[in-house]
XYZ file of C-alpha atoms in Angstrom:
305
model
C 2.929 -4.825 26.029
C 3.356 -1.095 26.666
C 6.286 -0.826 24.301
C 5.123 -2.714 21.232
C 4.237 -1.009 17.897
C 0.673 -0.532 19.115
C 1.095 -0.097 22.971
C -1.647 -1.287 25.369
C -2.275 -1.352 29.013
C -2.560 -4.744 30.749
C -5.007 -5.129 33.659
C -5.043 -8.226 35.827
C -7.473 -9.159 38.631
C -5.686 -8.806 42.043
C -6.160 -12.561 42.779
C -5.130 -13.850 39.386
C -1.872 -15.451 38.354
C -0.472 -13.816 35.215
C 0.740 -16.181 32.479
C 1.248 -15.690 28.755
C 3.008 -17.335 25.873
C 3.551 -15.701 22.474
C 5.622 -16.447 19.373
C 5.956 -13.983 16.556
C 6.137 -15.242 12.926
C 7.091 -12.341 10.676
C 5.644 -12.403 7.058
C 6.996 -9.233 5.434
C 5.005 -6.384 6.610
C 2.506 -8.648 8.476
C 3.005 -10.444 11.835
C 1.360 -13.685 12.846
C 1.485 -14.469 16.483
C 0.106 -17.567 18.180
C -0.573 -17.048 21.830
C -1.764 -18.799 25.044
C -2.857 -16.309 27.648
C -4.284 -16.335 31.119
C -7.269 -14.273 32.267
C -6.609 -10.494 31.954
C -7.766 -7.337 30.101
C -6.003 -5.285 27.491
C -6.854 -1.624 26.877
C -5.848 0.600 24.009
C -6.566 4.141 25.143
C -6.738 7.462 23.405
C -3.489 8.472 25.142
C -1.690 5.434 23.901
C -2.987 6.053 20.398
C -1.576 9.543 20.439
C 1.836 8.122 21.535
C 2.060 5.643 18.695
C -0.329 4.610 15.962
C 1.078 2.450 13.225
C -2.329 2.185 11.565
C -2.472 -1.656 11.842
C -5.390 -3.978 11.515
C -5.504 -6.714 14.205
C -7.439 -9.938 13.638
C -7.539 -12.753 16.190
C -8.799 -16.249 15.567
C -9.945 -17.702 18.850
C -8.937 -21.317 19.105
C -9.976 -22.045 22.693
C -11.652 -20.018 25.463
C -13.779 -16.950 25.411
C -12.845 -13.201 24.695
C -14.927 -10.139 25.567
C -14.572 -7.145 23.344
C -15.634 -3.477 23.396
C -14.816 -0.920 20.758
C -17.406 1.552 19.412
C -20.438 -0.647 19.762
C -22.090 -2.922 22.451
C -20.032 -5.471 24.330
C -19.460 -8.714 22.391
C -18.312 -12.156 23.457
C -16.309 -14.381 21.061
C -15.787 -18.109 21.220
C -13.805 -20.735 19.355
C -13.308 -20.343 15.699
C -14.559 -16.821 15.545
C -12.501 -13.868 14.329
C -12.286 -10.714 16.388
C -11.031 -7.557 14.790
C -9.896 -4.117 15.806
C -7.469 -1.445 14.532
C -4.755 0.496 16.205
C -6.468 3.866 15.559
C -9.494 3.382 17.959
C -9.745 2.813 21.620
C -10.903 -0.647 22.628
C -10.900 -3.128 25.536
C -10.280 -6.880 25.154
C -10.989 -9.287 28.051
C -9.232 -12.624 27.674
C -10.717 -15.630 29.554
C -13.985 -14.138 30.577
C -14.594 -17.027 32.942
C -10.934 -17.220 34.157
C -9.924 -19.826 31.587
C -6.852 -19.720 29.354
C -7.266 -18.432 25.875
C -5.569 -19.987 22.794
C -5.525 -17.733 19.735
C -3.699 -16.931 16.478
C -3.444 -13.218 15.929
C -2.487 -11.164 12.856
C -1.246 -7.627 12.593
C -1.149 -6.103 9.115
C -0.795 -2.481 7.967
C -4.111 -1.104 6.878
C -2.485 0.217 3.677
C -1.539 -3.349 2.651
C -5.100 -4.564 2.290
C -6.390 -4.184 -1.215
C -9.623 -2.684 -0.075
C -10.887 0.969 0.242
C -10.302 2.328 3.785
C -13.931 3.098 4.306
C -14.908 -0.523 3.462
C -12.332 -1.849 5.974
C -13.880 0.478 8.646
C -17.298 -1.058 8.022
C -16.005 -4.547 8.922
C -13.673 -3.754 11.845
C -15.317 -4.707 15.128
C -17.890 -7.060 13.651
C -17.989 -10.815 14.355
C -16.544 -12.969 11.488
C -16.862 -16.734 11.312
C -13.874 -18.985 10.889
C -16.025 -22.120 10.335
C -17.232 -21.678 6.731
C -16.396 -20.093 3.458
C -13.356 -17.768 3.169
C -13.247 -17.613 7.044
C -12.590 -21.407 7.197
C -9.861 -20.992 4.546
C -8.117 -18.302 6.546
C -8.453 -20.235 9.734
C -6.960 -23.349 8.118
C -4.086 -21.231 6.696
C -3.245 -19.636 10.050
C -3.422 -22.920 12.088
C -1.372 -24.799 9.414
C 1.176 -21.929 9.348
C 1.565 -22.078 13.114
C 1.782 -25.934 13.321
C 4.356 -26.152 10.524
C 6.319 -22.896 11.136
C 9.640 -24.755 11.332
C 9.211 -26.026 7.781
C 9.162 -22.491 6.329
C 12.179 -20.370 5.511
C 12.584 -16.633 5.175
C 12.382 -17.080 1.374
C 8.747 -18.315 1.866
C 7.643 -15.219 3.717
C 6.642 -12.947 0.738
C 4.542 -15.751 -0.782
C 2.914 -16.530 2.551
C 2.249 -12.780 3.047
C 0.512 -12.631 -0.198
C -1.770 -15.522 0.618
C -2.545 -14.066 4.050
C -3.422 -10.599 2.610
C -5.638 -12.093 -0.147
C -7.519 -14.246 2.406
C -7.891 -11.400 4.897
C -9.115 -9.005 2.084
C -11.544 -11.643 0.819
C -12.881 -12.251 4.341
C -13.540 -8.563 4.692
C -15.038 -8.203 1.148
C -17.224 -11.321 1.731
C -18.503 -9.754 4.954
C -19.459 -6.688 2.891
C -20.941 -8.968 0.205
C -18.686 -7.216 -2.261
C -16.086 -9.388 -3.668
C -15.920 -7.029 -6.703
C -14.119 -4.646 -4.373
C -11.077 -6.838 -4.524
C -8.516 -6.408 -7.291
C -8.816 -9.037 -10.043
C -5.514 -10.748 -9.123
C -6.613 -11.079 -5.451
C -9.970 -12.535 -6.543
C -8.178 -14.996 -8.840
C -5.801 -16.174 -6.079
C -8.497 -16.450 -3.466
C -10.710 -18.519 -5.955
C -7.661 -20.788 -6.528
C -7.346 -21.407 -2.758
C -11.102 -22.126 -2.484
C -10.893 -24.684 -5.291
C -7.755 -26.343 -3.807
C -9.630 -26.677 -0.451
C -12.687 -28.141 -2.282
C -10.453 -30.718 -4.021
C -8.873 -31.823 -0.749
C -12.272 -32.160 0.878
C -13.604 -34.295 -1.988
C -10.650 -36.564 -2.766
C -12.700 -39.560 -1.696
C -15.288 -38.884 -4.458
C -14.369 -41.012 -7.577
C -16.480 -38.648 -9.638
C -14.274 -35.640 -8.780
C -13.471 -34.195 -12.182
C -12.337 -30.799 -13.602
C -15.822 -30.322 -15.096
C -17.503 -30.967 -11.784
C -15.091 -28.728 -9.881
C -15.698 -25.919 -12.346
C -19.438 -26.260 -12.112
C -19.382 -26.251 -8.287
C -17.495 -22.872 -8.459
C -19.565 -21.438 -11.380
C -16.603 -21.021 -13.669
C -15.705 -22.582 -17.054
C -13.450 -25.639 -17.206
C -10.970 -23.586 -19.316
C -10.735 -20.932 -16.656
C -10.170 -23.639 -14.074
C -7.278 -24.956 -16.099
C -5.832 -21.321 -16.267
C -5.936 -21.051 -12.587
C -3.636 -24.087 -12.328
C -1.109 -22.952 -14.870
C 1.360 -21.693 -12.256
C 1.351 -25.071 -10.444
C 3.024 -26.623 -13.493
C 0.485 -29.485 -13.468
C -2.962 -30.071 -14.746
C -5.999 -30.224 -12.477
C -6.384 -33.969 -12.987
C -2.635 -34.462 -12.377
C -2.906 -32.584 -9.087
C -5.899 -34.614 -8.024
C -3.905 -37.816 -8.731
C -0.959 -36.476 -6.787
C -3.125 -35.647 -3.683
C -4.913 -39.019 -3.818
C -1.736 -40.997 -4.024
C -0.120 -38.839 -1.167
C -3.224 -39.441 0.945
C -3.076 -43.209 0.362
C 0.632 -43.256 0.992
C 0.147 -41.512 4.421
C -2.589 -43.986 5.358
C -0.456 -46.969 4.368
C 2.438 -45.741 6.530
C 0.266 -45.119 9.618
C 0.650 -48.004 12.172
C -2.795 -47.137 13.602
C -4.355 -48.027 10.230
C -2.348 -51.160 9.514
C -5.464 -53.249 9.877
C -7.240 -51.337 6.991
C -7.236 -53.389 3.794
C -5.361 -51.868 0.900
C -8.429 -51.873 -1.248
C -10.212 -49.778 1.313
C -7.331 -47.302 1.504
C -7.586 -46.943 -2.230
C -11.443 -46.455 -2.180
C -11.036 -43.788 0.577
C -8.513 -42.007 -1.696
C -11.070 -41.983 -4.560
C -9.949 -45.081 -6.504
C -12.790 -47.357 -7.427
C -10.582 -49.814 -9.297
C -7.913 -51.442 -7.177
C -5.755 -52.426 -10.212
C -5.756 -48.799 -11.365
C -4.679 -47.688 -7.921
C -1.887 -50.303 -7.703
C -0.409 -49.337 -11.100
C -0.565 -45.582 -10.292
C 0.988 -46.197 -6.863
C 3.815 -48.248 -8.366
C 4.586 -45.669 -10.992
C 4.770 -42.954 -8.391
C 6.681 -44.644 -5.669
C 8.481 -47.583 -7.363
C 6.714 -50.350 -5.345
C 3.244 -51.757 -4.760
C 1.027 -50.382 -1.962
C 1.508 -53.621 0.058
C 5.321 -53.437 -0.343
C 5.272 -49.783 0.746
C 3.086 -50.502 3.788
C 5.434 -53.398 4.760
C 8.558 -51.269 4.527
C 7.040 -48.286 6.287
C 5.793 -50.379 9.226
C 9.152 -52.117 9.544
C 10.957 -48.682 9.693
C 8.460 -47.463 12.283
C 9.048 -50.612 14.333
C 12.830 -50.132 14.075
C 12.743 -46.503 15.052
C 10.525 -47.244 18.065
């Protein structure tokens, strides 16, 4: 910890048992690092800043446990699905596991210069509590937890695209905290809006009335602009909704724990009101009926078990 790009001092209680786990996921100039830590304190002092200051922004998504924090304001206490921020240029103290518990977190280090926001606006956000439960914060939290849970499925070639998504969401989180989305470059606003819309669609797949017009209205944009946002996906909005619904149904049919759920109910939960329409769409996509797919999937599961 004293020899990283932004060195810190580590302070443990005399009676505590030190434990820590950390994995680093490099995404271009950014680092994402999930961690599980015991109870101890971290200090970034003026002396350490003089020795090395990479001008990095640090953001931590607390998953489990509590974290105390002191920078240039009053002491603060953070809990699950809250974001804590600091930067490498200012002294701070972070207390992990304030009640002696382990802390699970996903942290991000990104160069200040890579965020598409004015430096003075970044300074206004650093050190303030940010929510990971709603809005852009929930999108960023979902992105980070999904990235960590599926890290083995990504390759080095994916890193630049993942870095772009991370920077856009982080900048949008800061801009939203400032109530100034206009501070973001147009391209970052467009990509962030597209991510918000994609999350909205996934959350409303069960709704049979989910349509491009309704999605556009919910996000206060025109239907034509919504279609332009999907141009780089090489599919239409309606086509993507159909794909997600069928994938959702396919996963449900293959799940042994849901083998008792009637096929028509699986279809309804995927947003299909008409069972015949669902069956035809499923057969066209996967080459067999939903019942045949479930039968084969459950036989394969039983054989592998």
